[in-house]
Coordinates of C-alpha atoms and ligand atoms in Angstrom, one line a residue:
Chain X
M366 CA 144.2 84.7 331.6
D367 CA 144.7 81.7 333.8
L368 CA 145.3 78.0 333.0
G369 CA 142.0 77.2 334.8
S370 CA 139.9 79.0 332.5
L371 CA 141.7 77.7 329.4
L372 CA 141.2 74.3 330.7
N373 CA 137.4 75.1 331.0
A374 CA 137.6 76.2 327.3
L375 CA 139.2 72.9 326.4
I376 CA 136.4 71.0 328.3
L377 CA 133.8 73.0 326.5
G378 CA 135.5 72.2 323.2
V379 CA 134.8 68.7 323.5
S380 CA 131.2 69.5 324.0
I381 CA 131.1 71.6 320.9
A382 CA 133.0 69.0 319.1
S383 CA 130.5 66.3 319.9
I384 CA 127.6 68.6 318.5
W385 CA 129.5 69.1 315.4
L386 CA 130.2 65.5 315.0
I387 CA 126.8 64.2 315.6
A388 CA 125.4 66.5 313.2
A389 CA 128.0 65.2 310.5
L390 CA 127.8 61.5 311.3
G391 CA 124.8 60.8 308.9
L392 CA 126.2 62.8 306.2
T393 CA 129.6 61.2 306.6
I394 CA 128.1 57.7 306.1
I395 CA 125.9 58.5 303.2
Y396 CA 128.7 60.4 301.4
G397 CA 131.4 58.0 302.4
T398 CA 129.6 55.0 301.1
A399 CA 127.2 56.0 298.3
G400 CA 129.3 59.3 297.2
V401 CA 125.8 61.0 297.6
I402 CA 125.9 64.7 298.7
N403 CA 122.6 64.8 300.8
M404 CA 121.6 68.4 300.5
A405 CA 118.5 67.2 302.6
H406 CA 120.6 66.3 305.6
G407 CA 119.6 69.4 307.5
E408 CA 116.0 68.8 307.0
F409 CA 116.3 65.2 308.2
I410 CA 117.8 66.7 311.3
M411 CA 114.8 69.0 311.5
L412 CA 112.5 66.1 310.9
G413 CA 114.2 64.4 313.8
A414 CA 113.4 67.2 316.1
Y415 CA 109.7 67.3 314.9
S416 CA 109.3 63.5 315.3
S417 CA 110.4 63.9 319.0
Y418 CA 108.2 67.0 319.6
M419 CA 105.0 64.9 318.1
L420 CA 105.9 61.7 320.1
Q421 CA 106.2 63.8 323.1
F422 CA 103.4 66.2 322.7
Y423 CA 100.8 63.9 321.2
L424 CA 101.8 60.5 322.7
G425 CA 103.6 61.7 325.9
L426 CA 106.5 59.5 325.1
P427 CA 109.4 60.0 327.5
Y428 CA 112.2 62.0 326.1
L429 CA 114.9 59.1 326.1
L430 CA 112.6 56.9 324.2
C431 CA 112.1 59.9 321.6
L432 CA 115.8 59.4 320.6
P433 CA 115.5 55.8 319.2
A434 CA 112.0 56.5 317.9
S435 CA 113.2 59.6 315.9
F436 CA 116.0 57.4 314.6
V437 CA 113.5 54.8 313.2
I438 CA 111.1 57.6 311.9
V439 CA 113.7 59.4 309.9
A440 CA 115.4 56.1 309.0
L441 CA 112.0 55.3 307.2
V442 CA 111.9 58.6 305.5
G443 CA 115.4 58.2 304.2
L444 CA 114.6 54.7 303.1
A445 CA 111.5 55.9 301.2
L446 CA 113.5 58.7 299.5
E447 CA 116.3 56.4 298.6
R448 CA 113.9 53.8 297.1
G449 CA 111.6 56.4 295.5
L450 CA 114.2 58.9 294.1
I451 CA 117.9 58.5 295.0
R452 CA 118.5 55.0 293.6
Y453 CA 117.9 56.2 290.1
L454 CA 120.6 58.9 290.3
Y455 CA 123.7 57.2 291.8
N456 CA 125.7 57.5 288.6
R457 CA 124.8 61.2 288.2
P458 CA 126.2 63.2 291.2
L459 CA 125.0 66.6 290.0
D460 CA 121.4 65.3 289.8
T461 CA 121.6 63.8 293.3
L462 CA 122.7 67.3 294.5
L463 CA 119.7 69.0 292.9
A464 CA 117.2 66.3 293.7
T465 CA 118.1 66.2 297.4
Y466 CA 118.1 70.1 297.5
G467 CA 114.5 70.0 296.1
V468 CA 113.7 67.3 298.7
S469 CA 115.1 69.7 301.3
L470 CA 112.7 72.3 300.2
V471 CA 109.6 70.2 300.0
L472 CA 110.2 68.9 303.7
M473 CA 110.9 72.3 305.0
Q474 CA 107.6 73.6 303.5
G475 CA 105.6 70.6 304.4
V476 CA 106.7 70.8 308.0
R477 CA 105.8 74.5 308.0
L478 CA 102.3 73.8 306.5
I479 CA 101.6 71.1 309.1
F480 CA 103.2 72.7 312.3
G481 CA 103.5 76.4 311.3
S482 CA 106.4 78.6 311.6
D483 CA 106.2 79.1 315.4
P484 CA 108.9 77.5 317.5
K485 CA 108.3 74.2 319.3
Y486 CA 110.1 73.0 322.4
L487 CA 111.2 69.7 323.7
A488 CA 111.0 68.8 327.3
V489 CA 113.8 66.8 328.9
P490 CA 113.9 65.3 332.3
E491 CA 114.7 67.4 335.3
M492 CA 118.0 65.9 335.9
F493 CA 119.2 67.1 332.4
Q494 CA 118.4 70.7 333.2
S495 CA 120.9 71.2 335.8
N496 CA 124.7 72.2 335.4
V497 CA 127.4 69.8 336.4
M498 CA 131.0 70.7 337.2
L499 CA 133.7 69.1 335.0
G500 CA 136.9 69.9 336.7
S501 CA 136.3 73.6 337.3
A502 CA 134.0 74.0 334.3
S503 CA 130.4 74.3 334.6
I504 CA 128.5 72.6 331.7
S505 CA 124.9 71.8 331.2
A506 CA 124.1 68.2 332.1
F507 CA 122.3 68.0 328.7
R508 CA 125.6 68.6 326.9
I509 CA 127.0 65.6 328.7
V510 CA 124.2 63.5 327.4
V511 CA 125.1 64.8 323.8
L512 CA 128.6 63.9 324.4
G513 CA 127.8 60.5 325.8
I514 CA 125.3 59.6 322.8
T515 CA 127.7 60.8 320.2
A516 CA 130.6 58.7 321.7
F517 CA 128.2 55.7 322.0
L518 CA 127.0 56.0 318.1
V519 CA 130.6 56.5 317.1
F520 CA 131.5 53.2 318.7
A521 CA 128.3 51.6 317.5
L522 CA 129.2 52.6 314.0
W523 CA 132.8 51.4 314.3
L524 CA 131.5 47.9 315.5
L525 CA 129.0 47.9 312.6
F526 CA 131.5 48.8 309.9
Y527 CA 134.5 46.8 311.2
K528 CA 133.1 43.9 313.1
T529 CA 130.2 42.7 311.2
R530 CA 129.4 41.2 308.0
F531 CA 127.4 44.0 306.9
G532 CA 130.3 46.2 307.5
V533 CA 132.6 44.0 305.2
Q534 CA 129.9 44.4 302.5
V535 CA 129.8 48.2 302.9
R536 CA 133.5 48.6 302.9
A537 CA 133.7 46.2 300.0
V538 CA 131.3 48.3 297.9
M539 CA 133.2 51.4 298.9
Q540 CA 136.3 50.2 297.6
N541 CA 135.3 48.4 294.5
K542 CA 131.8 48.1 293.5
E543 CA 132.5 45.8 290.6
M544 CA 134.4 43.3 292.7
A545 CA 131.8 43.3 295.4
A546 CA 129.2 42.7 292.9
S547 CA 131.2 39.8 291.4
F548 CA 131.2 38.2 294.9
G549 CA 127.5 38.4 295.5
I550 CA 127.1 41.7 297.3
N551 CA 124.2 43.7 296.2
S552 CA 125.5 47.1 296.1
G553 CA 122.0 48.6 295.6
R554 CA 120.9 47.0 299.0
I555 CA 123.9 48.4 300.6
Y556 CA 123.3 51.8 299.3
M557 CA 119.7 51.7 300.5
M558 CA 120.6 50.5 304.0
T559 CA 123.4 53.1 304.5
F560 CA 121.1 56.0 303.2
A561 CA 118.5 54.9 305.8
L562 CA 121.2 54.6 308.6
G563 CA 122.5 58.0 307.7
A564 CA 119.0 59.4 307.7
G565 CA 118.5 57.8 311.2
L566 CA 121.4 59.4 312.6
A567 CA 120.4 62.8 311.4
G568 CA 117.1 62.0 313.1
V569 CA 119.1 61.3 316.5
A570 CA 120.8 64.5 316.1
G571 CA 117.6 66.4 315.4
A572 CA 116.1 65.1 318.7
L573 CA 119.1 66.3 320.5
F574 CA 119.4 69.7 318.8
G575 CA 115.7 70.2 319.6
V576 CA 116.7 70.4 323.2
L577 CA 119.8 72.5 322.7
A578 CA 117.9 75.0 320.7
I579 CA 114.2 75.5 319.6
V580 CA 112.5 73.3 316.9
L581 CA 111.7 75.3 313.9
P582 CA 111.2 74.2 310.2
T583 CA 114.4 76.1 309.2
M584 CA 116.6 74.9 312.1
G585 CA 118.4 72.3 309.7
A586 CA 120.1 75.1 307.8
S587 CA 122.1 76.2 311.0
Y588 CA 123.7 72.7 311.5
V589 CA 124.2 71.6 307.9
V590 CA 127.0 73.9 307.0
Q591 CA 129.1 72.7 310.0
A592 CA 128.1 69.2 309.1
F593 CA 129.4 69.5 305.6
L594 CA 132.6 71.3 306.6
M595 CA 133.3 68.2 308.9
V596 CA 132.8 65.7 306.2
V597 CA 135.0 67.8 303.7
V598 CA 137.7 68.4 306.1
G599 CA 137.5 64.7 307.3
G600 CA 137.5 63.3 303.8
G601 CA 134.4 61.4 304.2
S602 CA 135.5 58.8 306.5
L603 CA 134.1 58.2 310.1
A604 CA 137.5 58.7 311.5
G605 CA 138.0 61.8 309.4
S606 CA 134.9 63.2 310.8
V607 CA 135.7 62.5 314.3
V608 CA 139.2 64.1 314.0
A609 CA 137.9 67.0 312.2
S610 CA 135.1 67.7 314.7
G611 CA 137.4 67.2 317.6
V612 CA 140.1 69.8 316.3
T613 CA 137.7 72.3 315.2
G614 CA 135.5 72.0 318.2
E615 CA 138.5 72.8 320.3
M616 CA 139.6 75.6 318.1
Q617 CA 136.3 77.1 318.3
S618 CA 136.4 76.9 322.0
V619 CA 139.9 78.2 322.4
F620 CA 139.5 81.0 319.9
A621 CA 136.2 82.1 321.5
F622 CA 137.9 82.1 324.8
F623 CA 140.5 84.7 323.6
T624 CA 138.0 86.6 321.3
N625 CA 134.4 85.9 320.8
D626 CA 132.1 83.2 319.2
T627 CA 131.4 85.0 316.0
F628 CA 135.1 85.8 315.4
A629 CA 136.2 82.3 316.5
R630 CA 134.0 81.0 313.8
F631 CA 135.2 83.2 311.2
I632 CA 138.9 82.2 311.9
I633 CA 137.9 78.4 311.8
F634 CA 136.0 78.9 308.4
V635 CA 139.3 80.7 307.1
L636 CA 141.5 78.1 308.3
I637 CA 139.3 75.3 306.8
V638 CA 139.5 77.1 303.3
V639 CA 143.3 77.4 303.6
F640 CA 143.5 73.7 304.8
L641 CA 141.3 72.6 301.7
R642 CA 143.5 74.6 299.5
F643 CA 146.4 72.3 300.4
R644 CA 144.6 69.0 301.1
P645 CA 141.5 69.0 298.9
Q646 CA 141.0 65.4 299.6
G647 CA 140.7 66.0 303.3
L648 CA 142.3 64.4 306.4
F649 CA 141.8 60.8 305.6
A650 CA 141.0 60.4 301.9
Q651 CA 139.3 57.2 300.9
A652 CA 141.3 54.9 298.8
G653 CA 139.6 52.9 296.2
A654 CA 137.5 53.7 293.2
R655 CA 134.0 54.5 294.0
R656 CA 132.2 53.7 290.7
Chain H
M1235 CA 128.9 14.6 281.1
S1236 CA 126.5 17.3 280.9
T1237 CA 126.7 20.9 279.7
L1238 CA 127.6 23.4 282.3
L1239 CA 128.0 26.6 280.6
N1240 CA 126.6 27.5 277.3
F1241 CA 126.8 30.7 275.1
E1242 CA 124.4 31.0 272.4
N1243 CA 124.7 34.0 270.0
V1244 CA 126.0 36.3 272.7
T1245 CA 127.0 39.9 271.6
S1246 CA 128.4 42.1 274.4
Y1247 CA 128.8 45.7 274.4
Y1248 CA 130.7 48.5 275.9
G1249 CA 128.6 51.5 275.3
A1250 CA 127.5 51.2 271.7
T1251 CA 130.5 49.3 270.6
R1252 CA 130.2 45.4 270.1
I1253 CA 133.2 43.7 271.8
L1254 CA 132.0 40.0 271.5
K1255 CA 130.3 39.3 268.4
D1256 CA 127.8 36.4 267.9
F1257 CA 129.7 34.3 270.3
S1258 CA 128.7 30.7 270.7
F1259 CA 130.2 27.9 272.7
E1260 CA 129.6 25.4 275.3
M1261 CA 131.7 23.6 278.1
E1262 CA 131.1 20.4 279.8
Q1263 CA 131.1 19.8 283.6
G1264 CA 134.5 19.3 285.1
Q1265 CA 136.3 20.5 282.0
C1266 CA 139.1 23.1 281.7
L1267 CA 138.5 25.2 278.8
C1268 CA 141.3 27.5 277.6
V1269 CA 140.3 30.7 276.0
L1270 CA 143.2 31.8 273.6
G1271 CA 143.8 34.9 271.4
R1272 CA 146.0 37.9 270.9
N1273 CA 145.9 40.9 273.0
G1274 CA 142.6 42.9 272.7
V1275 CA 140.5 40.2 270.9
G1276 CA 137.9 40.1 273.8
K1277 CA 139.1 37.3 276.4
T1278 CA 138.6 39.6 279.3
T1279 CA 135.3 40.8 278.0
L1280 CA 134.2 37.1 277.7
M1281 CA 134.8 36.6 281.4
R1282 CA 133.2 39.9 282.1
T1283 CA 130.1 39.0 280.0
I1284 CA 129.8 35.8 282.0
M1285 CA 129.8 37.7 285.2
G1286 CA 127.5 40.4 283.8
L1287 CA 130.0 43.5 284.1
T1288 CA 129.8 44.6 280.6
D1289 CA 127.3 47.4 279.8
R1290 CA 124.8 45.2 277.9
S1291 CA 124.7 41.8 276.2
T1292 CA 122.2 39.9 274.0
G1293 CA 121.8 36.3 273.4
A1294 CA 121.5 33.4 276.0
I1295 CA 123.9 32.5 278.6
R1296 CA 122.9 29.4 280.6
I1297 CA 124.5 27.6 283.5
N1298 CA 123.3 24.2 284.1
G1299 CA 120.5 25.0 281.9
A1300 CA 119.4 28.1 283.8
E1301 CA 119.3 31.3 281.7
I1302 CA 121.3 33.9 283.6
S1303 CA 121.7 36.7 281.0
A1304 CA 119.0 38.8 282.6
K1305 CA 120.6 38.5 286.2
P1306 CA 122.8 41.1 287.7
P1307 CA 126.3 40.2 288.7
H1308 CA 125.8 39.7 292.4
V1309 CA 123.0 37.1 291.6
R1310 CA 125.2 35.3 288.8
A1311 CA 128.0 34.9 291.3
T1312 CA 125.7 32.8 293.5
Y1313 CA 125.5 30.2 290.6
G1314 CA 128.9 29.0 291.6
L1315 CA 131.1 31.5 289.6
G1316 CA 134.5 32.1 291.2
Y1317 CA 136.0 35.1 289.4
V1318 CA 139.8 35.8 289.3
P1319 CA 139.9 38.9 287.2
Q1320 CA 143.1 40.1 285.1
G1321 CA 144.8 42.6 287.4
R1322 CA 143.4 40.5 290.3
G1323 CA 140.9 43.0 291.6
I1324 CA 142.3 42.8 295.2
L1325 CA 140.8 45.3 297.7
S1326 CA 143.8 46.8 298.9
D1327 CA 142.3 48.5 302.1
F1328 CA 141.1 45.0 303.2
T1329 CA 143.2 42.5 305.1
V1330 CA 143.9 39.1 303.5
R1331 CA 141.3 37.6 305.6
E1332 CA 138.6 40.2 304.6
N1333 CA 139.5 39.7 300.9
I1334 CA 139.0 35.9 301.3
L1335 CA 135.7 36.4 303.3
L1336 CA 134.5 38.6 300.4
G1337 CA 134.2 35.5 298.4
T1338 CA 131.9 33.9 301.0
F1339 CA 129.0 36.4 300.2
A1340 CA 128.4 34.5 296.9
R1341 CA 128.2 31.0 298.6
A1342 CA 125.1 29.0 298.0
D1343 CA 125.3 27.5 301.6
K1344 CA 125.6 31.0 303.2
A1345 CA 128.5 29.9 305.3
S1346 CA 130.5 32.7 306.7
E1347 CA 133.9 31.1 307.6
I1348 CA 136.9 30.8 305.2
P1349 CA 136.9 27.2 303.7
D1350 CA 140.0 25.2 304.7
I1351 CA 140.9 24.6 301.1
C1352 CA 141.7 28.4 300.7
L1353 CA 144.3 28.3 303.2
R1354 CA 145.5 24.8 302.8
I1355 CA 146.9 25.4 299.2
F1356 CA 148.4 28.8 300.1
P1357 CA 150.4 28.6 303.3
Y1358 CA 151.8 32.2 302.7
L1359 CA 148.0 33.5 303.0
K1360 CA 147.5 31.4 306.2
E1361 CA 150.4 33.0 308.1
N1362 CA 149.5 36.6 306.9
L1363 CA 145.7 36.6 307.4
D1364 CA 145.8 40.1 309.3
K1365 CA 148.2 41.6 306.7
R1366 CA 147.0 44.7 304.5
A1367 CA 146.3 43.0 301.1
G1368 CA 147.7 46.2 299.4
L1369 CA 151.1 45.2 300.9
L1370 CA 151.3 41.9 299.2
S1371 CA 153.3 41.3 296.1
G1372 CA 152.0 40.4 292.7
G1373 CA 152.2 36.8 293.1
Q1374 CA 150.8 36.8 296.5
K1375 CA 147.9 38.9 295.3
Q1376 CA 147.3 36.3 292.6
Q1377 CA 147.3 33.6 295.3
L1378 CA 144.9 35.7 297.3
A1379 CA 142.7 36.2 294.2
I1380 CA 142.4 32.5 293.6
A1381 CA 141.8 31.8 297.3
R1382 CA 138.9 34.5 297.3
A1383 CA 137.3 32.8 294.3
L1384 CA 137.6 29.4 295.9
A1385 CA 135.7 30.7 299.0
V1386 CA 132.7 31.1 296.9
G1387 CA 132.7 27.1 296.6
P1388 CA 132.7 27.6 293.0
Q1389 CA 131.5 25.2 290.2
I1390 CA 133.4 27.2 287.7
L1391 CA 136.6 29.2 288.3
L1392 CA 137.0 32.0 285.8
L1393 CA 140.8 32.7 285.7
D1394 CA 141.7 35.5 283.5
E1395 CA 145.5 35.4 282.7
P1396 CA 146.4 33.8 286.2
T1397 CA 150.1 33.6 285.3
E1398 CA 150.4 37.2 283.9
G1399 CA 153.3 39.0 285.3
I1400 CA 154.4 36.0 287.5
Q1401 CA 158.1 34.7 287.4
P1402 CA 158.4 31.4 285.4
N1403 CA 159.1 29.1 288.3
I1404 CA 155.8 30.2 290.0
V1405 CA 153.9 29.8 286.8
N1406 CA 154.4 26.2 287.0
E1407 CA 153.5 26.1 290.7
I1408 CA 150.2 27.8 289.8
G1409 CA 149.7 25.5 286.9
E1410 CA 149.9 22.5 289.4
I1411 CA 147.6 24.1 291.8
L1412 CA 145.1 24.8 289.1
K1413 CA 145.4 21.1 287.8
M1414 CA 144.8 19.8 291.4
L1415 CA 141.6 22.0 291.7
N1416 CA 140.3 20.7 288.3
K1417 CA 141.4 17.2 288.5
E1418 CA 141.0 16.3 292.1
L1419 CA 138.3 18.5 293.3
G1420 CA 136.3 18.6 290.0
I1421 CA 136.0 22.5 289.7
S1422 CA 135.5 23.4 286.1
L1423 CA 138.1 26.1 284.7
I1424 CA 137.8 28.7 282.1
L1425 CA 141.3 29.9 281.6
T1426 CA 142.8 32.6 279.5
E1427 CA 146.5 31.9 279.0
Q1428 CA 149.4 33.5 277.1
H1429 CA 151.5 30.5 278.0
I1430 CA 150.6 27.9 275.3
K1431 CA 152.5 25.3 277.4
V1432 CA 150.4 25.8 280.4
A1433 CA 147.3 25.8 278.2
R1434 CA 148.3 22.4 276.7
K1435 CA 149.0 20.9 279.9
L1436 CA 145.7 21.8 281.7
G1437 CA 143.3 22.2 279.0
D1438 CA 140.7 19.7 277.8
A1439 CA 139.2 22.0 275.4
F1440 CA 140.2 25.3 273.6
L1441 CA 138.2 28.3 272.2
M1442 CA 140.3 30.4 269.8
V1443 CA 139.2 34.1 269.8
D1444 CA 139.9 36.8 267.2
N1445 CA 138.5 40.1 266.8
G1446 CA 135.6 39.2 269.3
R1447 CA 134.5 36.1 267.4
V1448 CA 135.2 32.4 268.1
V1449 CA 137.3 31.3 265.2
A1450 CA 138.1 27.8 266.3
R1451 CA 137.1 25.4 269.1
G1452 CA 137.6 21.8 269.8
P1453 CA 139.4 19.3 272.1
I1454 CA 142.8 20.4 273.0
A1455 CA 144.4 17.9 270.9
E1456 CA 143.0 19.5 267.9
M1457 CA 144.8 22.8 268.7
T1458 CA 147.5 22.6 266.1
D1459 CA 150.6 24.7 265.8
E1460 CA 149.3 26.0 262.5
L1461 CA 146.2 27.3 264.3
V1462 CA 148.3 28.9 267.1
N1463 CA 150.5 30.5 264.7
R1464 CA 147.5 31.8 262.5
H1465 CA 145.7 33.4 265.4
M1466 CA 148.4 34.1 268.0
T1467 CA 151.5 35.5 266.4
I1468 CA 151.3 39.2 265.8
Ligands
ATP2005 N1 135.6 49.0 279.6 C1 135.8 49.2 278.3 N2 135.2 50.1 277.5 C2 135.3 50.2 276.1 N3 136.0 49.3 275.6 C3 136.6 48.3 276.3 C4 136.5 48.1 277.6 N4 137.2 47.2 278.0 C5 137.9 46.7 277.0 N5 137.3 47.3 275.8 C6 137.8 47.0 274.3 O1 137.4 45.6 274.1 C7 138.4 44.9 273.3 C8 138.5 43.7 274.1 O2 139.3 44.0 275.2 P1 139.6 42.7 276.3 O3 140.1 43.4 277.5 O4 138.5 41.9 276.4 O5 140.8 42.0 275.6 P2 141.8 40.8 275.9 O6 141.5 39.6 274.8 O7 141.4 40.4 277.5 O8 143.1 41.5 275.9 P3 144.4 41.2 276.7 O9 145.1 39.9 276.1 O10 145.2 42.5 276.5 O11 144.0 40.9 278.1 C9 139.6 45.9 273.1 O12 139.5 46.3 271.9 C10 139.3 47.0 274.2 O13 139.6 48.2 273.7
MG2006 MG1 142.6 40.5 279.0

């Protein structure tokens, strides 16, 4: 074992972390704001991948434009779902869980009916297909794209939540819904917009994951577990998910360097269970009374 | 003078329990109305009924003649209601500045800056705008709660026990500020008070509540010691 390859593992860890984080962003925002555990998050990711596939295959849209387009499409799906179903269930956490689980099955089967079960592929520009050297580590250029987009989204979300009037409204509703309402904030509208935003973020993740792996109706399931873990470990806040993804991504990479991927994952899951045993509220527990 | 707020046979519920029963009163523009009564008679519930925060209410509630009882809290706020709840309702994760800005979301004119008046009367807040509100003392939080309600640009301030838990010399100070808001700026006040002295000094009219009902009301001069003793001593 030499220092150079450990450094490579650390660099690779950042990339893994960014993938875990972008999968968790939408879930974090919906859970952190409205307290809804969105079981359909994985299928929102899947819809993002299929949106990009459709736009690319039928309309010939360049890949980089598919990313924002997938955001918009899946955000609209999220909006429709919130208006049509979720908004009636905000005071009933168990029912939202079941309802969103039902929605996830419908989405998965619906996509299977339309597109079949055979894998689809997303094409990316030539320049993203090469490998680049980061220090002494060779890493695919597309993983750098994922990292860059994740960083951009985290920054944009931070701006949105901490530097805009919309952000003040969201954080006010999170802390004290009654006081927010007493000062003119329509919490229903805030929940609606954050749900759409969270769905849109899942859409972007899907458009990226469709390139990292193949596009399948069941692809959501493979990302959603990690996403949930990041949200739970982080405590439901944006900062929490960032730190949780960073730490677990690095651990995954370093453990895998000493052992192998599967074993590394096993260790991480065990560590997370132990962590949650002692800190069930997660890294950065959210203060305030959510309804 | 015209009627600003008017309750007509309002019954207000938590779950299936009636807390306010057949509640009727009115208040004039520019008045200070003192709501009095023992602990647990429904004073806070009256404030929350005005804001629409109880589970359900029947009867008519009008502001300047407009019926608001079917409207949700966030819409009612825009009728110019500045609410200072009992316990203050400060958002402790927010800075002082953000707490005051919260009030601006209910403004009729949609302005998004902190109005001068909020900071002029509370110099401490002005110097600590970026402090986390959770770190303020009880009295400072009370100032903040009043500043936030003023940021609404209110027609009516709803003040639920503004002097509760505040040391006696500051009680007078808050009394002076409320008097200034009422007499100089013309903001109408609905005030629940345990300190009869403050009530007599500020109030134009009173509303005595017992067990969820109005048991006496009228100009403050008619609030006799006998009345106070009957309904406020335990
Ligand atoms: N959220 C609630 N759910 C059910 N009952 C409630 C609720 N809040 C208050 N009550 C009941 O309503 C009644 C009136 O309470 P309220 O808080 O309005 O009294 P109050 O006059 O403000 O008392 P205090 O002087 O102690 O502030 C009490 O009997 C109380 O138990
Ligand atoms: Mg009370």
